[in-house]
XYZ file of C-alpha atoms in Angstrom:
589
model
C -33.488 154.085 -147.735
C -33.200 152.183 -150.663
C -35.901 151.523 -153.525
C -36.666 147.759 -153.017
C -40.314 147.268 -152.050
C -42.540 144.359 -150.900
C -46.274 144.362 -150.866
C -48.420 144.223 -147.683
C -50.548 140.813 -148.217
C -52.196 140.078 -144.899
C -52.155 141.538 -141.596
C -52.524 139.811 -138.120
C -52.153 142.143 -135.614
C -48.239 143.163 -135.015
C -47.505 139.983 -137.708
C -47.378 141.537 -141.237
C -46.827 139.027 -144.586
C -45.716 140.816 -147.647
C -44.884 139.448 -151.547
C -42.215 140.529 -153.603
C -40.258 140.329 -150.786
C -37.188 137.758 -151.918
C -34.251 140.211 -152.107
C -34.550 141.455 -148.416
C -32.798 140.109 -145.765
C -33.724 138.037 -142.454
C -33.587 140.835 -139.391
C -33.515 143.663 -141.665
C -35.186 146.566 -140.686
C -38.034 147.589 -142.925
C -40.866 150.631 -143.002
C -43.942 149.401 -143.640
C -47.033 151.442 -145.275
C -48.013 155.049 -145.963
C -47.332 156.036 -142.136
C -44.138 153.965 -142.527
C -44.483 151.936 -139.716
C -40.996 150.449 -138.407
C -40.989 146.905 -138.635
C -38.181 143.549 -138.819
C -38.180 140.678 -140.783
C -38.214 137.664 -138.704
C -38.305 135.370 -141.664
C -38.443 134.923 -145.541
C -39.714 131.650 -147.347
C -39.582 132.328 -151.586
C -40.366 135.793 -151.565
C -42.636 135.614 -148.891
C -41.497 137.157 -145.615
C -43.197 137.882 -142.481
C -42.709 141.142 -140.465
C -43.238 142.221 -136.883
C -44.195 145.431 -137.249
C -43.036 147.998 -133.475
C -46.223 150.169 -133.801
C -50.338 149.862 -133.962
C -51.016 148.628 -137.594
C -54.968 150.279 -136.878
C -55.276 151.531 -140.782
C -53.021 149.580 -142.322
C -54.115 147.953 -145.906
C -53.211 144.873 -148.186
C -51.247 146.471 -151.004
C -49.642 149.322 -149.276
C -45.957 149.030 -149.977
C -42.833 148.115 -147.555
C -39.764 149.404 -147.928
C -35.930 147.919 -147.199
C -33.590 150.389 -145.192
C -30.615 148.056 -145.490
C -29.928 147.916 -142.147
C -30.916 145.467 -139.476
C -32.769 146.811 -136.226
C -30.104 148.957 -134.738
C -29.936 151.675 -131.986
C -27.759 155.104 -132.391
C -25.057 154.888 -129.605
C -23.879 158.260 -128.158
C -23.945 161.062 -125.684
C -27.702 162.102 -124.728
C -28.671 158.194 -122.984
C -27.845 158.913 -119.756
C -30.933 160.150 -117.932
C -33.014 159.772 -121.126
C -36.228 158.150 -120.702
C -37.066 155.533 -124.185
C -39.310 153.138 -125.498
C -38.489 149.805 -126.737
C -36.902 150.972 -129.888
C -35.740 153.874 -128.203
C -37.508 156.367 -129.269
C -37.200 159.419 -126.719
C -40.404 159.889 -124.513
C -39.833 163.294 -123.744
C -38.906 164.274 -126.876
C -42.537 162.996 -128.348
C -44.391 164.197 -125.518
C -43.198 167.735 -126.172
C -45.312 167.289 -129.876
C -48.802 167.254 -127.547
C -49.570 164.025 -127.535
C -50.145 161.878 -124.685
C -49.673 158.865 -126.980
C -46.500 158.099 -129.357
C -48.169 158.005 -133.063
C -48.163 156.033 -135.718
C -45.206 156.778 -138.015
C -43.529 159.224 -136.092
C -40.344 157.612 -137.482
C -37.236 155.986 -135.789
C -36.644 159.571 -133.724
C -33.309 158.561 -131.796
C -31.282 160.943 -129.808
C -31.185 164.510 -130.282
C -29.108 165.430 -133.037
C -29.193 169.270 -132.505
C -27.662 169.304 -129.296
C -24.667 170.942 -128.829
C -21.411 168.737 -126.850
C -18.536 170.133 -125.457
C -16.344 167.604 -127.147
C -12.323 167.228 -126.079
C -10.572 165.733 -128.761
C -7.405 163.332 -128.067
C -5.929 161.940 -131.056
C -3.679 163.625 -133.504
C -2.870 163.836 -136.987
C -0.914 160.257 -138.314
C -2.211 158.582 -135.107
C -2.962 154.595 -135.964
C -6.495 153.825 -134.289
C -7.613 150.638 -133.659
C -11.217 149.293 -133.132
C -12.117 150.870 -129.343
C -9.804 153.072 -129.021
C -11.052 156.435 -127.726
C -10.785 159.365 -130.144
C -12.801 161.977 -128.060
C -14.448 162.011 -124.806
C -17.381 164.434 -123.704
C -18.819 165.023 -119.952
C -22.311 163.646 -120.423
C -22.673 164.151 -116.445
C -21.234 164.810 -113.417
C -20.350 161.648 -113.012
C -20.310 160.169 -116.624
C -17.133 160.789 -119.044
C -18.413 159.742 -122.066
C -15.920 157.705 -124.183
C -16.005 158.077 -127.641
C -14.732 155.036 -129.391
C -13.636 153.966 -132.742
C -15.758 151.455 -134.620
C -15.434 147.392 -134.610
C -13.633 146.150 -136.991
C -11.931 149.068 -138.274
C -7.992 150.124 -138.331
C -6.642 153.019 -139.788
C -4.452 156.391 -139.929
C -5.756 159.710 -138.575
C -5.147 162.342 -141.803
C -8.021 164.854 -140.598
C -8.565 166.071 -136.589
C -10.862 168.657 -135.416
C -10.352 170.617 -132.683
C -11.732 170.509 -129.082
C -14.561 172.270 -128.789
C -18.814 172.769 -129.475
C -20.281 169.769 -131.455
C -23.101 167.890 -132.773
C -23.743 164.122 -133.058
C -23.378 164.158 -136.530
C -20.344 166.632 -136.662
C -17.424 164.895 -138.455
C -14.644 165.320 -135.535
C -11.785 163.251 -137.021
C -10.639 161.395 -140.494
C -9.581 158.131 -140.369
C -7.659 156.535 -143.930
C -8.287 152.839 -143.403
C -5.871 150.074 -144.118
C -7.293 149.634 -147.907
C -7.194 153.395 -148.130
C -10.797 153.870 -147.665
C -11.790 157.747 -146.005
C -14.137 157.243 -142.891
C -15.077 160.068 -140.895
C -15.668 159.838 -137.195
C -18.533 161.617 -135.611
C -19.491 161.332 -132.266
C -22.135 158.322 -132.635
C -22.499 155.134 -133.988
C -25.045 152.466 -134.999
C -24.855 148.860 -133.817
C -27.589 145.570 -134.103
C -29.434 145.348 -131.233
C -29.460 141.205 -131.317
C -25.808 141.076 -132.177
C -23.072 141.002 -128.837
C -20.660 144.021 -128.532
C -17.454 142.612 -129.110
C -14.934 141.964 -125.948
C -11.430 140.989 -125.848
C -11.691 138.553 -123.496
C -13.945 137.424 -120.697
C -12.628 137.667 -116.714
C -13.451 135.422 -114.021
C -15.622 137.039 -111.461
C -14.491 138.260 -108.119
C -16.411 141.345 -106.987
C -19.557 141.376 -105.351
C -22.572 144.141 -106.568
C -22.821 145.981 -103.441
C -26.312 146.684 -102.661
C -26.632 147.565 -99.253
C -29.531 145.325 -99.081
C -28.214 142.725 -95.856
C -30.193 139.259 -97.072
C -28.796 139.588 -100.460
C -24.500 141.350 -99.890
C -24.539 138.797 -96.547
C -26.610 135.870 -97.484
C -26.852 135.925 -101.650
C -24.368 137.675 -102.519
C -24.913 139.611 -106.466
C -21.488 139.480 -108.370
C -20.351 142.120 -110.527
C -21.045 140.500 -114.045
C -23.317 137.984 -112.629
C -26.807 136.385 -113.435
C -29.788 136.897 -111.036
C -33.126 135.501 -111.651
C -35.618 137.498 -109.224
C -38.864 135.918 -109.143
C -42.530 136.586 -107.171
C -45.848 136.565 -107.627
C -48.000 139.817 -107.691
C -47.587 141.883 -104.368
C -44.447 140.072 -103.389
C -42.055 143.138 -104.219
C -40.008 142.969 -106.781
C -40.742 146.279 -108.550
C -39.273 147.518 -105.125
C -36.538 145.372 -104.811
C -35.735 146.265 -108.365
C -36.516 150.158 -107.335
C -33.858 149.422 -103.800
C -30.570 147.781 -106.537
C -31.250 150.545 -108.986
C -31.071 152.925 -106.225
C -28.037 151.807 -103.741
C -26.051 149.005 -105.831
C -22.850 150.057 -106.372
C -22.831 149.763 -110.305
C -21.493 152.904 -112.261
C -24.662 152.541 -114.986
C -27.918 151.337 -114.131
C -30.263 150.771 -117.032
C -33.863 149.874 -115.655
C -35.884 148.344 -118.335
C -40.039 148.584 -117.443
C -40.362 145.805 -119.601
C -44.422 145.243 -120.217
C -45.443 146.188 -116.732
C -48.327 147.969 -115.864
C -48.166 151.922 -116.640
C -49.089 152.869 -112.550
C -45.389 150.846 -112.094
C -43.284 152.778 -114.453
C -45.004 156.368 -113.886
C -44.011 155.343 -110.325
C -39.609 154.820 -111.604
C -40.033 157.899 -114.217
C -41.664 160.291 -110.813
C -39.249 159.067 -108.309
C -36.034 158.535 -109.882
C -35.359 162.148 -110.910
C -36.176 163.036 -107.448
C -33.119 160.376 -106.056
C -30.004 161.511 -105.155
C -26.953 158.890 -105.870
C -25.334 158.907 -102.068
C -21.918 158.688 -103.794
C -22.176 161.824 -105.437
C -25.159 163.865 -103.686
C -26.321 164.182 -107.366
C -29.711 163.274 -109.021
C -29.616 159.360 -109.792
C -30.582 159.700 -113.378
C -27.477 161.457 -114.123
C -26.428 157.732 -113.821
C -29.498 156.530 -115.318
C -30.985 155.026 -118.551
C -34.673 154.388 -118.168
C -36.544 152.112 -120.865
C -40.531 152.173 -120.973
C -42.611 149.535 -122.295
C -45.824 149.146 -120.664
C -48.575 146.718 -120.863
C -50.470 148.788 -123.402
C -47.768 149.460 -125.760
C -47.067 147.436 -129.066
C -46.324 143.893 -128.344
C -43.522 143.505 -130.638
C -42.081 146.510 -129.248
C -41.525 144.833 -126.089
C -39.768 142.065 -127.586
C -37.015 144.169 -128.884
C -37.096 146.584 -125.553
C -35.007 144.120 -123.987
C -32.098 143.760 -126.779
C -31.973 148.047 -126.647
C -31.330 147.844 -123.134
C -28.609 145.506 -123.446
C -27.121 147.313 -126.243
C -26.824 150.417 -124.953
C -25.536 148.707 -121.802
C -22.490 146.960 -123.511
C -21.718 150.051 -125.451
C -20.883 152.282 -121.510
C -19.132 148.507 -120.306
C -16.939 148.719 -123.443
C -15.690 152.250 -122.136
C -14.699 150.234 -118.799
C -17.981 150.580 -116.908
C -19.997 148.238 -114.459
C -23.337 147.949 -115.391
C -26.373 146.604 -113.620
C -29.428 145.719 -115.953
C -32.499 145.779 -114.292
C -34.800 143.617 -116.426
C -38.718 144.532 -115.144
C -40.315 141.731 -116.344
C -38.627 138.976 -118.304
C -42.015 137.340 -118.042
C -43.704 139.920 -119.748
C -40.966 139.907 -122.860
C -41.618 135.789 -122.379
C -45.329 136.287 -123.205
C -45.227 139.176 -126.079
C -42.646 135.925 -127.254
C -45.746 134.051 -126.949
C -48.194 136.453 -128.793
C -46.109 136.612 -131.732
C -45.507 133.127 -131.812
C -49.013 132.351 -131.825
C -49.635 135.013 -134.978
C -46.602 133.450 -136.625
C -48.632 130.001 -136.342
C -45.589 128.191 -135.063
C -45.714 125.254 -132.945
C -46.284 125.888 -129.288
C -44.117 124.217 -126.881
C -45.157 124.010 -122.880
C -47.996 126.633 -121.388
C -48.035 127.775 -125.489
C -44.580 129.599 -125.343
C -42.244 129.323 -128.336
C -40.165 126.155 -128.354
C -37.303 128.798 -128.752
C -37.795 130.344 -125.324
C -35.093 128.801 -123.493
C -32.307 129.810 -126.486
C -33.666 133.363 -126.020
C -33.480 133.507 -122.638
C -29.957 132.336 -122.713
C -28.887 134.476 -125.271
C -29.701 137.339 -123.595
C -28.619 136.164 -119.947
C -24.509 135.076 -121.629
C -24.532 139.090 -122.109
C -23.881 139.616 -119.036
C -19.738 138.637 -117.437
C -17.161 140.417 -116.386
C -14.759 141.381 -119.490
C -11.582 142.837 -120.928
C -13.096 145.649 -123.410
C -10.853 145.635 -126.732
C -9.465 148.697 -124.966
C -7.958 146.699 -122.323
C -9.920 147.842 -119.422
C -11.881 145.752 -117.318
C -15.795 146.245 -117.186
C -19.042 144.357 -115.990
C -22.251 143.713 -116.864
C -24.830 142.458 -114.267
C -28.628 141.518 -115.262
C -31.179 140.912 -112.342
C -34.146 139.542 -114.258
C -37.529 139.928 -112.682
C -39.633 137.089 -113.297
C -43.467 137.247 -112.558
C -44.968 133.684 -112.469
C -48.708 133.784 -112.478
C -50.167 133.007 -108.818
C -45.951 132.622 -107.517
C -45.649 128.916 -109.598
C -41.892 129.058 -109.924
C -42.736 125.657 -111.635
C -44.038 127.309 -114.876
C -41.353 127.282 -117.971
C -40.243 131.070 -117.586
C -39.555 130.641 -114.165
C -37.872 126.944 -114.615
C -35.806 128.468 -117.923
C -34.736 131.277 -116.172
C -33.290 129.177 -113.297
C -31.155 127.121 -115.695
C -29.288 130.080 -117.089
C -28.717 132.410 -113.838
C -26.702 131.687 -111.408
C -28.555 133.608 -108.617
C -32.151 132.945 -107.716
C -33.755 135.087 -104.882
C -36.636 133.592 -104.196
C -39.630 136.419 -103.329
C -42.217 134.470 -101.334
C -45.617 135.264 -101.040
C -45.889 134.349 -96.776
C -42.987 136.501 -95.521
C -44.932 139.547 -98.104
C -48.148 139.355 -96.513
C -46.272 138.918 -93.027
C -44.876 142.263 -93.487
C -41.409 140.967 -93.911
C -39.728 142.954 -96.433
C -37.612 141.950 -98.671
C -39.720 139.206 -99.128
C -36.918 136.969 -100.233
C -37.263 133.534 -99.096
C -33.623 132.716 -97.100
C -34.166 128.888 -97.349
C -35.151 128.230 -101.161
C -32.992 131.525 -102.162
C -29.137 131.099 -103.342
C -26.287 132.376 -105.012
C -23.815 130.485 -107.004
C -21.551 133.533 -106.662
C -20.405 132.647 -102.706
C -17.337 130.653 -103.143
C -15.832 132.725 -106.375
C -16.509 136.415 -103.930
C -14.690 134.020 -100.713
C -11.448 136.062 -101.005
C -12.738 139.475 -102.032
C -15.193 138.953 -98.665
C -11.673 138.008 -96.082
C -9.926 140.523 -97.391
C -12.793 143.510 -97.710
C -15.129 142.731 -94.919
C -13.425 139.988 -92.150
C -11.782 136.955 -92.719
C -14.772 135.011 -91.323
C -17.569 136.414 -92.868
C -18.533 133.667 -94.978
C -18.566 131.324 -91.625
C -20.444 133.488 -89.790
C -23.010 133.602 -93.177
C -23.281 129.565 -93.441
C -23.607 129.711 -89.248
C -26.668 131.994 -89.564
C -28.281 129.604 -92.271
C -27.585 126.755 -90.670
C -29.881 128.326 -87.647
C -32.404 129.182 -89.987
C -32.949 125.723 -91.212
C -33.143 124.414 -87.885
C -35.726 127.138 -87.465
C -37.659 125.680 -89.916
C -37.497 121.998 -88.702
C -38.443 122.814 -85.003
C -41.321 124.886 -86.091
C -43.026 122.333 -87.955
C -42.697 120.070 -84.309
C -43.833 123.725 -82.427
C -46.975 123.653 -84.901
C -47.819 120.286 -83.907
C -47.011 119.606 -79.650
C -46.483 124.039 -78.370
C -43.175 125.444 -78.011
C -42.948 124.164 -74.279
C -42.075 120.592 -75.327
C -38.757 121.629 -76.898
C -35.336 121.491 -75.117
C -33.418 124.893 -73.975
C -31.185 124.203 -76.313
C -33.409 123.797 -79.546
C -35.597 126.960 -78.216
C -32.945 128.911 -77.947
C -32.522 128.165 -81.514
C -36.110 129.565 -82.188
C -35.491 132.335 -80.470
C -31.464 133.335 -82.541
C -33.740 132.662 -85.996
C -36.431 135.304 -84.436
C -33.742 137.738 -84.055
C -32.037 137.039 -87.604
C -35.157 137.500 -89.021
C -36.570 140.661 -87.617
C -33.504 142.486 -86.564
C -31.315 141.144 -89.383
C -33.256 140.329 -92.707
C -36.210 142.588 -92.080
C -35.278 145.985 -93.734
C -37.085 148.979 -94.172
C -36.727 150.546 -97.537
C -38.302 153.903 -96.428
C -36.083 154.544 -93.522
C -32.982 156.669 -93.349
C -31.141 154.068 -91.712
C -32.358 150.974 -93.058
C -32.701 151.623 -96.729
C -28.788 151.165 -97.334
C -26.589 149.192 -95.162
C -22.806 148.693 -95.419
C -20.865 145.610 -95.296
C -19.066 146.925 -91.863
C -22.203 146.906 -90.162
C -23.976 144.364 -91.600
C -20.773 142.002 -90.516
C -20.704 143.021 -86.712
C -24.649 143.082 -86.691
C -24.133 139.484 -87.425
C -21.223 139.188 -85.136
C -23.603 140.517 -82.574
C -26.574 138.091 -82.807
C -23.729 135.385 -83.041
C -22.044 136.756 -79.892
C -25.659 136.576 -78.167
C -26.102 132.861 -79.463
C -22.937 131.452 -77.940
C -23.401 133.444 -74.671
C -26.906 132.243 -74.174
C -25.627 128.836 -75.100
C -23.542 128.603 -72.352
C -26.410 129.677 -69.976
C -28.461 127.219 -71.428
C -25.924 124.761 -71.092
C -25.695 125.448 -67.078
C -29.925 124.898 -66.981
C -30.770 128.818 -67.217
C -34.552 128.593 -68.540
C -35.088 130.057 -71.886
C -37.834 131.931 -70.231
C -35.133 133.720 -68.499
C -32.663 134.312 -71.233
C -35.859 136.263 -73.585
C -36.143 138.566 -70.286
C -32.878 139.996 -70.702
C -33.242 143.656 -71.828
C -30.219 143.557 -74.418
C -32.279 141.369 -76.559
C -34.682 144.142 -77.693
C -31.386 146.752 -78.520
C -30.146 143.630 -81.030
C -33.704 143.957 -82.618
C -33.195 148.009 -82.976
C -29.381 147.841 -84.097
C -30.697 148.705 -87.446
C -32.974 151.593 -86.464
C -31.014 152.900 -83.742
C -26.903 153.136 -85.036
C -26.272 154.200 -88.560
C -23.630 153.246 -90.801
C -20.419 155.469 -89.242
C -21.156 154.672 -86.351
C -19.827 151.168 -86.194
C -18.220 151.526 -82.845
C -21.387 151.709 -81.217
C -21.819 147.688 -82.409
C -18.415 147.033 -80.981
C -19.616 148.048 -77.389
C -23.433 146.181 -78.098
C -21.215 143.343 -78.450
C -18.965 143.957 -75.190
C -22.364 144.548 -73.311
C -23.887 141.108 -74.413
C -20.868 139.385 -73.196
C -20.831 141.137 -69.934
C -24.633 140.841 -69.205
C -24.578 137.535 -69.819
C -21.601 136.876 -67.720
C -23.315 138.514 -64.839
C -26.751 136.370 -65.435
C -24.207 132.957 -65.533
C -22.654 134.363 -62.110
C -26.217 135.132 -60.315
C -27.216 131.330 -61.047
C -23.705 129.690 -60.832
């Protein structure tokens, strides 16, 4: 910590001014007062700047002093995230909890990960080995599941003169020497620092071409989540996001999930923080969180802290992509980060822009959204990150300018609507104002992974549904008894899409993770029972007739009644639809 200090002059809340101030840099990060309160400096006019300060400034005085650290806001990268539960800064939950307090205080300090503990470290370079920036020098087994990559700083070439060997470390051990190009010593622990607002570097970005598997049918069928894609996930209160959220984290197919409880209410997170540990990850039949990062920033924490909650998260997810990971971000709310934006805003008395949000909003939300892609790490290996953004527009306006923003930098947008929530219809998302940019690049992976006419069968389903939607606004106004076979029919296909197809039940054995087999031939099934009735239709069978027929209720239980291995069982639904339908054509024919 260096010896440069500014005076506190005024203090508005989480917005601190301070004099003397001229020699310290823009988005350095700074302690400020006695208790050393961590703070950044968001700007500096003369010597005049202004800091947000991450903590409760209850106490704080004019003329207390605040000192530079010559550093911006960073977070310490290393083994200990996975299954560690942070704030915004990341300071480690547990870790202050085990003081006795139920709250974190003031001045605790930047606490970070836990420098005493002890890594079984395998180290794989050698003596006169030239190192590169990211290539790996040691690796540790942070779980089961996780091999830890440790990699060589950015920007950084050298010779290795010094290696320890394989065994029991610290963070802070020294594990290797590295002589760089203009003969300068640095030696190579087992963590690193990096700027939270600054991009890990990449070698190169890849086009997309593999879908996030979720398991969740109305999103892998219908809107389809790409690995290193964009989703904007927007509802109004009670519509189910938090779940949804709860239901990717849980089943999506990502190797990291980091679940940021960004400014939600503390019932929410306590909710994520009791269930997760009890998860097991159905790929390993090990707890989740050993594939877990969990970030908590309630409602009733620092507002400032919440700003920077979301740059952490995204931090420590492009440090496990640059070891050739896919990571899903699950962003919980961006609203919430959009209105401690606000707050700040307001205390920096700059101009408000539409609803009072910063006229900088949309540049932040992009800037953290272009994180995401699918890259080539500078190690050559190819990695993903994915960030689903909730978005909670007060009373479910998606017109207002988070909502709006958001949609102009995603290129997902499932839609949760407040109707199909209070109809019971979970997921609530909307399959008519819902979409996914992602269907035509994920067209090849989907013919050559699932069947070559998936996609059809997808934009066949759809189709229905919008008819759906047209008839029933004629239904509402003359009954259901002045349509055409034909067009009920219709009605009745969208009925069974809906409950026995988009319905799911995230509580149930069965239903809480589908796979791709079975949601394709549950599809294939409902289509096979469209064209069959068709033809009946088409040979003047009544509608009234066609809802009789008994095979129509095992459609609707296809997702209760046969789980995911047992995919034949579809194949012979199918056969059975044909044939009974066959037999009802015969009776009348």
């Amino acid at each position: 910590m260096s010896n440069i200090q500014g005076v506190v002059s005024s203090i508005n809340g989480p917005v601190v001014k301070g004099l003397n101030m001229g020699s310290f840099k823009v988005h350095e990060m700074v302690t400020v007062g006695r208790q050393k309160l961590i703070g950044e400096v968001v700007s500096i006019e003369g010597d005049v700047a202004t800091v947000q300060v991450y903590e409760e400034t209850e106490g704080l005085k004019a003329g207390e002093g605040i000192h530079s650290t010559g550093t911006p806001l960073s977070v310490t990268l290393g083994p200990g995230m996975i299954g560690n539960i942070f704030d915004g800064i990341q300071r480690p939950l547990e870790k202050i909890q085990s003081m006795n307090t139920d709250f974190i205080p003031e001045g605790i300090g930047l606490l970070t990960l836990d420098m005493d503990k002890k890594w079984d470290v395998t180290v794989t370079v050698k003596v006169g080995d030239r190192l590169k920036a990211g290539d790996v020098y040691a690796t540790v087994q942070e779980t089961h599941r996780i091999l830890h990559k440790i990699m060589v700083p950015y920007n950084i070439n050298g010779t290795v003169t010094k290696v320890k060997p394989s065994g029991i470390y610290t963070l802070n051990d020294c594990i290797a020497v590295l002589e760089k190009d203009n003969k300068e010593i640095l030696e190579l622990t087992l963590c690193t620092k990096w700027p939270v607002r600054n991009p890990r570097p990449i070698k190169e970005r890849l086009p997309i071409y593999k879908p996030l598997i979720t398991g969740q049918r109305v999103i892998d069928s219908f809107y389809p989540i790409a690995k290193g894609g964009t989703i904007g996930l927007p509802g109004g209160f009670g519509t189910g996001k938090t779940v949804t959220q709860h239901q990717l984290a849980k089943w999506s197919d990502a190797d990291i999930i980091v679940y940021i409880g960004c400014g939600e209410r503390g019932n929410e997170m306590t909710d994520v923080l009791e269930e997760f540990p009890k998860l097991i990850d159905p790929r390993t039949d090990r707890p989740l969180m050993e594939r877990t990062i969990l970030i908590a920033n309630t409602s009733n924490m620092p507002v400032a802290a919440r700003e920077a909650s979301i740059y952490t998260g995204i931090t420590m997810a492009e440090y496990y992509r640059d070891m050739g990971y896919d990571v899903a971000i699950m962003a919980d709310s961006t609203s919430r980060w959009a209105e401690a934006l606000r707050e700040i805003s307001g205390r920096l008395e700059e101009m408000p822009a539409e609803e009072g949000f910063p006229a900088y909003l949309p540049s932040r939300l992009a800037e953290f959204y272009e994180r995401a892609g699918c890259v080539q790490t500078l190690n050559r290996q190819e990695a993903s990150i994915t960030i689903i953004g909730a978005v909670s527009p007060p009373g479910g306006d998606f017109s207002e300018p988070v909502t709006e923003n958001t949609k102009r930098f995603v290129s997902g947008f499932l839609a949760l609507d407040k109707k199909l929530a209070y109809a019971r219809h979970y997921p609530a998302i909307n399959y008519l104002t819902s979409y996914s940019g992602y269907v035509d690049m994920l067209a090849d992976w989907y013919e050559e992974n699932v069947a070559p006419n998936m996609l059809d069968l997808r934009h066949k389903m759809i189709v229905i549904l919008q008819e759906d939607e047209k008839l029933n606004e004629i239904v509402q106004l003359v009954g259901e008894d002045v349509l055409p076979n034909d067009q009920a029919l219709t009605l009745e296909t969208a009925r069974i899409i809906k409950k026995g197809f988009l319905q799911q039940n995230a509580l149930h054995a069965d239903d809480s993770y589908v796979t791709l087999e079975k949601q394709y031939k549950m599809l294939k099934v409902i289509d096979t029972f469209y064209e069959e009735a068709l033809k009946c239709v088409k040979i003047g069978i009544p509608i009234s007739v066609i809802r009789k027929e008994e095979v129509i209720q095992e459609i609707l239980k296809i997702k209760y009644d046969i789980p995911n291995d047992k995919s034949e069982l579809l194949d012979a639904l199918n056969d059975k639809v044909i044939t009974e339908f066959n037999n009802l054509r015969q009776k009348y024919e």
